[in-house]
Structures are given as C-alpha cells and as structure tokens.
Short mmCIF file of C-alpha atoms in Angstrom, two decimals:
data_model
loop_
_atom_site.label_atom_id
_atom_site.label_comp_id
_atom_site.label_asym_id
_atom_site.label_seq_id
_atom_site.Cartn_x
_atom_site.Cartn_y
_atom_site.Cartn_z
CA UNK A 132 0.02 0.00 0.02
CA UNK A 133 2.81 2.34 0.93
CA UNK A 134 4.58 1.64 -2.33
CA UNK A 135 1.46 2.46 -4.30
CA UNK A 136 1.17 5.81 -2.51
CA UNK A 137 4.81 6.57 -3.33
CA UNK A 138 4.25 5.72 -6.97
CA UNK A 139 1.18 7.96 -7.19
CA UNK A 140 3.10 10.76 -5.50
CA UNK A 141 5.96 10.45 -7.98
CA UNK A 142 3.50 10.67 -10.93
CA UNK A 143 1.67 13.80 -9.72
CA UNK A 144 4.59 15.58 -8.02
CA UNK A 145 6.03 17.08 -11.26
CA UNK A 146 2.78 18.86 -11.94
CA UNK A 147 3.12 20.87 -8.77
CA UNK A 148 6.45 22.45 -9.62
CA UNK A 149 6.12 26.26 -9.49
CA UNK A 150 8.54 28.32 -11.53
CA UNK A 151 10.65 30.95 -9.90
CA UNK A 152 9.97 33.56 -8.60
CA UNK A 153 6.36 32.41 -8.03
CA UNK A 154 7.36 29.65 -5.60
CA UNK A 155 9.10 32.18 -3.35
CA UNK A 156 6.15 34.64 -3.59
CA UNK A 157 3.66 31.92 -2.57
CA UNK A 158 5.75 30.83 0.42
CA UNK A 159 6.24 34.44 1.49
CA UNK A 160 2.48 35.10 1.44
CA UNK A 161 1.84 31.90 3.36
CA UNK A 162 4.54 32.87 5.83
CA UNK A 163 2.88 36.21 6.58
CA UNK A 164 -0.54 34.59 7.03
CA UNK A 165 0.91 32.19 9.58
CA UNK A 166 3.29 34.59 11.31
CA UNK A 167 0.81 37.41 12.11
CA UNK A 168 -1.57 35.46 14.35
CA UNK A 169 1.32 33.56 15.96
CA UNK A 170 3.10 36.81 16.78
CA UNK A 171 -0.13 38.22 18.37
CA UNK A 172 -0.34 35.14 20.55
CA UNK A 173 3.30 35.54 21.65
CA UNK A 174 2.89 39.29 22.15
CA UNK A 175 -0.04 38.83 24.53
CA UNK A 176 1.46 35.97 26.53
CA UNK A 177 5.14 36.87 26.86
CA UNK A 178 6.41 39.31 29.51
CA UNK A 179 7.08 42.79 28.15
CA UNK A 180 10.81 43.42 28.66
CA UNK A 181 10.19 47.17 28.15
CA UNK A 182 13.09 47.52 25.71
CA UNK A 183 13.40 50.89 23.91
CA UNK A 184 11.27 51.14 20.78
CA UNK A 185 9.72 47.70 21.52
CA UNK A 186 12.90 46.04 20.21
CA UNK A 187 12.09 42.81 21.97
CA UNK A 188 8.80 42.47 19.98
CA UNK A 189 10.59 43.41 16.76
CA UNK A 190 13.16 40.72 17.44
CA UNK A 191 10.48 38.14 18.14
CA UNK A 192 8.68 38.93 14.91
CA UNK A 193 11.91 38.78 12.82
CA UNK A 194 12.92 35.41 14.36
CA UNK A 195 9.40 34.09 13.83
CA UNK A 196 9.36 35.07 10.19
CA UNK A 197 12.82 33.53 9.63
CA UNK A 198 11.88 30.20 11.32
CA UNK A 199 8.63 29.86 9.39
CA UNK A 200 10.35 30.77 6.11
CA UNK A 201 12.97 28.10 6.71
CA UNK A 202 10.40 25.44 7.52
CA UNK A 203 8.23 26.28 4.49
CA UNK A 204 11.28 26.09 2.15
CA UNK A 205 12.34 22.73 3.56
CA UNK A 206 8.86 21.40 2.99
CA UNK A 207 8.35 23.38 -0.21
CA UNK A 208 6.99 20.62 -2.40
CA UNK A 209 4.62 19.25 0.21
CA UNK A 210 3.53 22.83 1.05
CA UNK A 211 2.66 23.67 -2.54
CA UNK A 212 0.69 20.43 -3.02
CA UNK A 213 -1.22 21.12 0.19
CA UNK A 214 -2.04 24.68 -0.89
CA UNK A 215 -3.33 23.40 -4.23
CA UNK A 216 -5.58 20.79 -2.54
CA UNK A 217 -6.79 23.40 -0.10
CA UNK A 218 -7.68 25.83 -2.90
CA UNK A 219 -9.69 23.09 -4.69
CA UNK A 220 -11.55 22.50 -1.42
CA UNK A 221 -12.36 26.21 -1.07
CA UNK A 222 -13.49 26.51 -4.71
CA UNK A 223 -15.82 23.55 -4.19
CA UNK A 224 -17.12 25.05 -0.91
CA UNK A 225 -17.69 28.45 -2.56
CA UNK A 226 -19.61 26.91 -5.52
CA UNK A 227 -21.97 24.87 -3.32
CA UNK A 228 -22.40 27.66 -0.78
CA UNK A 229 -20.68 25.97 2.07
CA UNK A 230 -17.25 26.78 3.59
CA UNK A 231 -15.51 28.83 0.90
CA UNK A 232 -13.14 31.76 0.44
CA UNK A 233 -15.47 34.27 2.07
CA UNK A 234 -15.84 32.17 5.18
CA UNK A 235 -12.04 31.74 5.46
CA UNK A 236 -11.56 35.49 5.15
CA UNK A 237 -14.24 36.26 7.75
CA UNK A 238 -12.81 33.63 10.16
CA UNK A 239 -9.28 34.97 9.78
CA UNK A 240 -10.42 38.52 10.42
CA UNK A 241 -12.44 37.42 13.39
CA UNK A 242 -9.41 35.71 14.89
CA UNK A 243 -7.32 38.84 14.45
CA UNK A 244 -9.96 41.05 16.01
CA UNK A 245 -10.22 38.71 18.98
CA UNK A 246 -6.49 38.63 19.49
CA UNK A 247 -6.30 42.40 19.38
CA UNK A 248 -9.10 42.90 21.90
CA UNK A 249 -8.46 40.49 24.78
CA UNK A 250 -9.30 42.20 28.09
CA UNK A 251 -8.14 39.14 30.13
CA UNK A 252 -11.73 38.20 31.22
CA UNK A 253 -12.55 36.85 34.59
CA UNK A 254 -13.33 33.17 34.98
CA UNK A 255 -16.61 32.97 36.93
CA UNK A 256 -16.67 29.84 39.13
CA UNK A 257 -20.40 29.47 39.63
CA UNK A 258 -20.16 27.16 42.61
CA UNK A 259 -18.36 29.85 44.67
CA UNK A 260 -20.98 32.59 44.09
CA UNK A 261 -23.54 33.75 46.66
CA UNK A 262 -27.34 33.25 46.34
CA UNK A 263 -28.91 35.72 43.88
CA UNK A 264 -30.93 38.43 45.69
CA UNK A 265 -34.80 38.34 45.15
CA UNK A 266 -34.33 35.37 42.87
CA UNK A 267 -37.99 34.28 42.68
CA UNK A 268 -39.21 37.82 42.05
CA UNK A 269 -36.59 38.42 39.32
CA UNK A 270 -37.43 35.12 37.55
CA UNK A 271 -41.11 36.02 37.58
CA UNK A 272 -40.37 39.47 36.23
CA UNK A 273 -38.50 38.10 33.18
CA UNK A 274 -41.64 37.70 31.15
CA UNK A 275 -40.18 36.40 27.95
CA UNK A 276 -43.50 34.79 26.92
CA UNK A 277 -45.46 37.96 27.42
CA UNK A 278 -46.81 39.08 23.96
CA UNK A 279 -45.81 42.70 24.64
CA UNK A 280 -42.24 41.71 25.37
CA UNK A 281 -42.09 39.31 22.38
CA UNK A 282 -43.53 41.94 20.02
CA UNK A 283 -41.09 44.57 21.19
CA UNK A 284 -38.13 42.22 20.65
CA UNK A 285 -39.42 41.43 17.13
CA UNK A 286 -39.79 45.14 16.44
CA UNK A 287 -36.15 45.73 17.44
CA UNK A 288 -34.91 43.03 15.09
CA UNK A 289 -36.73 44.66 12.16
CA UNK A 290 -35.57 48.19 13.03
CA UNK A 291 -31.91 47.46 13.47
CA UNK A 292 -29.55 45.43 11.25
CA UNK A 293 -32.40 43.82 9.27
CA UNK A 294 -30.57 44.58 6.02
CA UNK A 295 -27.34 43.02 7.25
CA UNK A 296 -26.64 39.86 5.33
CA UNK A 297 -26.26 36.94 7.70
CA UNK A 298 -26.68 33.19 7.92
CA UNK A 299 -28.29 30.78 10.33
CA UNK A 300 -25.11 30.60 12.44
CA UNK A 301 -24.98 34.24 13.43
CA UNK A 302 -28.55 35.44 12.78
CA UNK A 303 -29.58 35.06 16.44
CA UNK A 304 -26.54 36.89 17.65
CA UNK A 305 -27.19 39.85 15.28
CA UNK A 306 -30.88 39.99 16.38
CA UNK A 307 -29.87 40.00 20.11
CA UNK A 308 -27.52 42.93 19.31
CA UNK A 309 -30.46 44.70 17.66
CA UNK A 310 -32.42 44.31 20.91
CA UNK A 311 -29.53 45.72 22.89
CA UNK A 312 -29.30 48.78 20.57
CA UNK A 313 -33.02 49.56 20.76
CA UNK A 314 -33.16 49.35 24.57
CA UNK A 315 -29.91 51.26 24.89
CA UNK A 316 -31.25 54.10 22.72
CA UNK A 317 -34.42 54.39 24.79
CA UNK A 318 -33.23 53.73 28.32
CA UNK A 319 -33.84 56.41 31.00
CA UNK A 320 -32.34 55.69 34.41
CA UNK A 321 -34.70 56.30 37.36
CA UNK A 322 -34.05 55.36 40.98
CA UNK A 323 -36.28 53.10 43.05
CA UNK A 324 -38.45 54.55 45.85
CA UNK A 325 -36.39 55.47 48.94
CA UNK A 326 -35.89 52.51 51.21
CA UNK A 327 -37.45 49.97 48.85
CA UNK A 328 -36.14 47.58 46.23
CA UNK A 329 -38.75 47.82 43.49
CA UNK A 330 -38.54 45.07 40.92
CA UNK A 331 -40.57 45.87 37.80
CA UNK A 332 -41.79 43.20 35.38
CA UNK A 333 -40.50 43.43 31.85
CA UNK A 334 -43.92 44.33 30.45
CA UNK A 335 -44.23 47.17 32.97
CA UNK A 336 -40.77 48.60 32.09
CA UNK A 337 -41.77 48.57 28.40
CA UNK A 338 -44.24 51.36 29.06
CA UNK A 339 -41.61 54.08 29.58
CA UNK A 340 -38.21 52.32 29.19
CA UNK A 341 -37.28 53.71 32.56
CA UNK A 342 -36.00 52.25 35.82
CA UNK A 343 -32.83 51.29 37.64
CA UNK A 344 -30.19 48.69 36.85
CA UNK A 345 -32.22 45.64 37.76
CA UNK A 346 -35.22 46.84 35.71
CA UNK A 347 -32.94 47.27 32.71
CA UNK A 348 -31.33 43.84 33.24
CA UNK A 349 -34.75 42.14 33.58
CA UNK A 350 -36.07 43.78 30.39
CA UNK A 351 -32.92 42.98 28.45
CA UNK A 352 -32.92 39.35 29.64
CA UNK A 353 -36.60 38.93 28.83
CA UNK A 354 -36.21 40.29 25.29
CA UNK A 355 -33.05 38.29 24.60
CA UNK A 356 -34.74 35.11 25.71
CA UNK A 357 -37.93 35.99 23.73
CA UNK A 358 -36.01 35.63 20.49
CA UNK A 359 -34.10 32.46 21.40
CA UNK A 360 -31.02 33.80 23.19
CA UNK A 361 -29.71 32.73 26.56
CA UNK A 362 -29.28 35.63 29.05
CA UNK A 363 -28.04 35.72 32.64
CA UNK A 364 -27.91 38.39 35.34
CA UNK A 365 -24.76 39.28 37.27
CA UNK A 366 -24.97 40.64 40.83
CA UNK A 367 -22.09 42.85 41.96
CA UNK A 368 -23.38 44.09 45.32
CA UNK A 369 -24.77 47.48 44.37
CA UNK A 370 -25.45 46.74 40.76
CA UNK A 371 -27.08 44.06 38.48
CA UNK A 372 -26.36 43.84 34.82
CA UNK A 373 -27.29 41.36 31.99
CA UNK A 374 -25.00 39.21 29.84
CA UNK A 375 -25.84 37.02 26.85
CA UNK A 376 -24.38 33.60 26.04
CA UNK A 377 -22.04 33.75 23.05
CA UNK A 378 -20.78 30.19 23.17
CA UNK A 379 -17.35 28.92 22.18
CA UNK A 380 -14.08 30.79 21.51
CA UNK A 381 -14.88 30.78 17.81
CA UNK A 382 -18.34 32.21 18.51
CA UNK A 383 -16.68 34.94 20.54
CA UNK A 384 -14.30 35.78 17.69
CA UNK A 385 -17.31 36.11 15.39
CA UNK A 386 -19.12 38.37 17.96
CA UNK A 387 -16.07 40.66 18.15
CA UNK A 388 -15.87 40.89 14.36
CA UNK A 389 -19.54 41.72 14.09
CA UNK A 390 -19.37 44.40 16.83
CA UNK A 391 -16.16 46.13 15.77
CA UNK A 392 -16.29 45.76 12.02
CA UNK A 393 -20.01 45.64 11.11
CA UNK A 394 -22.61 46.69 13.66
CA UNK A 395 -21.14 49.06 16.28
CA UNK A 396 -18.06 50.37 14.44
CA UNK A 397 -18.21 53.98 15.80
CA UNK A 398 -19.17 53.03 19.30
CA UNK A 399 -16.47 50.41 19.71
CA UNK A 400 -13.65 52.12 17.78
CA UNK A 401 -10.43 51.79 19.75
CA UNK A 402 -12.23 50.02 22.57
CA UNK A 403 -11.92 46.54 24.07
CA UNK A 404 -14.63 43.88 24.12
CA UNK A 405 -15.41 42.79 27.68
CA UNK A 406 -16.78 39.39 28.54
CA UNK A 407 -16.62 36.54 31.05
CA UNK A 408 -16.16 32.86 30.66
CA UNK A 409 -17.61 30.29 33.04
CA UNK A 410 -16.27 27.03 34.42
CA UNK A 411 -17.64 25.17 31.43
CA UNK A 412 -15.60 27.32 29.03
CA UNK A 413 -18.62 29.26 27.68
CA UNK A 414 -18.26 32.96 26.88
CA UNK A 415 -20.74 35.61 28.04
CA UNK A 416 -20.92 39.14 26.65
CA UNK A 417 -21.64 42.23 28.79
CA UNK A 418 -24.92 44.03 27.90
CA UNK A 419 -25.02 46.62 30.73
CA UNK A 420 -26.94 49.90 30.20
CA UNK A 421 -23.68 51.78 30.89
CA UNK A 422 -22.09 50.22 27.76
CA UNK A 423 -22.44 51.93 24.42
CA UNK A 424 -21.94 48.68 22.53
CA UNK A 425 -22.25 44.93 23.32
CA UNK A 426 -19.15 43.98 25.30
CA UNK A 427 -18.60 47.51 26.71
CA UNK A 428 -16.69 48.09 29.94
CA UNK A 429 -17.97 46.57 33.17
CA UNK A 430 -19.38 49.06 35.65
CA UNK A 431 -18.11 46.84 38.48
CA UNK A 432 -15.62 43.93 38.38
CA UNK A 433 -16.82 42.48 41.72
CA UNK A 434 -19.04 39.44 41.15
CA UNK A 435 -21.14 38.08 43.98
CA UNK A 436 -23.82 36.08 42.23
CA UNK A 437 -25.28 35.08 38.86
CA UNK A 438 -28.70 33.92 37.60
CA UNK A 439 -28.88 32.07 34.28
CA UNK A 440 -32.23 32.25 32.55
CA UNK A 441 -32.54 29.27 30.15
#
C-alpha cells in the first residue's frame, strides 16, 4: 500500500512544480498569514521586557518570520501540493455555498480582532458565588413569553440590522445585538423609591423604558430570551447587569468581528470587548446599560452572584 502511494506521488509531483519567482512569492504570502496570528499570541502571553522602541517584539517577529520561512522552504513541495488541494476544497465550498473563500476570510479577520481585543476576562466559578438576591421575584419578572415583550423584541430586530446579510449561524446573535441597541437608545435611568427595592416586570418597564439597573437587566434578559437567546444576570453588590451567552471561543471571535467591524463600528472604535467565561468554558458578553456597545466596559468587576435564565 505504501509503495502504491509513493508511486502515485511520484507521478503527480512534477505537476506541482512552480517556476521561480512564483514559488518564493507563494511561500512568503503563506509565511505572513501564519506569522501574524502567531506573533499576536506571543505578544499577549510573553512578558514585556520594556526595551526601547519595543525592540524585543521586533526581534520576536523577525525570528518568527525567519523560522517559518525556513520550514516552508524545507517542505516546499509538500507545502505547494497542500495549498493546491486546499484551494480546490475552497473553490468547491464556494460553489456549493458551504465553507468557501469568504468564510475563510471572515474567520481569519475574526481571529485577528479577537487577538487584538483580549481584556483578560474573569473566569466565573459558579459554585463559589452567593445566592442571587430576590431570585424568585426576578425570575417572575423576566416575562419572555409575554406578547408585549415578544412583540417589542421582534420590532427591534426589524428596526436594526435587518438589512445586514447573515446566515443561520449568526442570525440570532445579530438579532440580540439589535435588541440591545433599541433598549440602549431608549433607556432612562430612574431610581427606586427610597428604602425599597422595586422590581418591575419586563412588560411594565416597556411602558416608559425607565427604571434602575435591575429593571434594565430584567427587560434585556426577557427580550433576549424571547428571540431564542440565553441571558443571565450578574449581581455585583450594588449593581445588576445582563449578559448574553455567546458560546465557544470561535463564537466569541465572530461576535467581536460583528461588533467592531460591522454593527457598532463607531461606538467600539479603539475600545476593548469585555466578557466573562464560566467554568464550562462558555463565553458571556456584557450588555449593561452603561455600555455603548455589546461587550462595553464593566461598571463593576466584583461578582457576588449570577442567575442564568434558560
């Protein structure tokens, strides 16, 4: 069997010879595509030596480019064959509407955005958190099946980003961001009565889009859940804010790309994306009323309790 494979390889191998200087150009382009994300990983995880003009980072990048270039040249024939097969796969995926060139481009950009905007999120260990205050009242107030709440959430999805081309994988995420935008644009902060913790139902808050932090969190959670999302509320002592489940690391990269490059470009320009990940490795995005975009800065880093609404 091994001999047959070798014979087949010897027959097709001459067809993959690339004339100079195109072989060097292909290897250089591939080198850059590999080196940039690797350098970002090293840059974020290695200690900054604080050399003048960031010379330590420049040295790392130069060494990385040299090592990758050497490896690609040693494996030049295998590399070129692999690239050819990969291109055929992408052409086939593009033609049948599956994983093609556009998806590769979007995934690569998403990865770069995520690497550039890592705020070193806190790992929330759920088992160590305190009981959520007024838990039964809050759950009852999240009226995600109430027709008024559902209709408002649907209205938000038609008002914002409805012309944005999307697919089944990220449609729900975009629609949840539309809900965030509409509530954010309307929200008016009003304190509770003195000496009383007033918890308004989501349908009640819809009348004037006014209330304090827990009223906002309850309304946001109800609307997110009404269109199929998974929200949770975070208790920080003097503040409650909502988060939405993003999912895996790849889902987070997609969310960051959508926020910074598509949907909230001005609001998030030059800003970091803030999120948490739980003990199961799932990522949650901040949707606080104090944030101008999904994943905006946390009002408080202290976390005392959480309530997942699924």
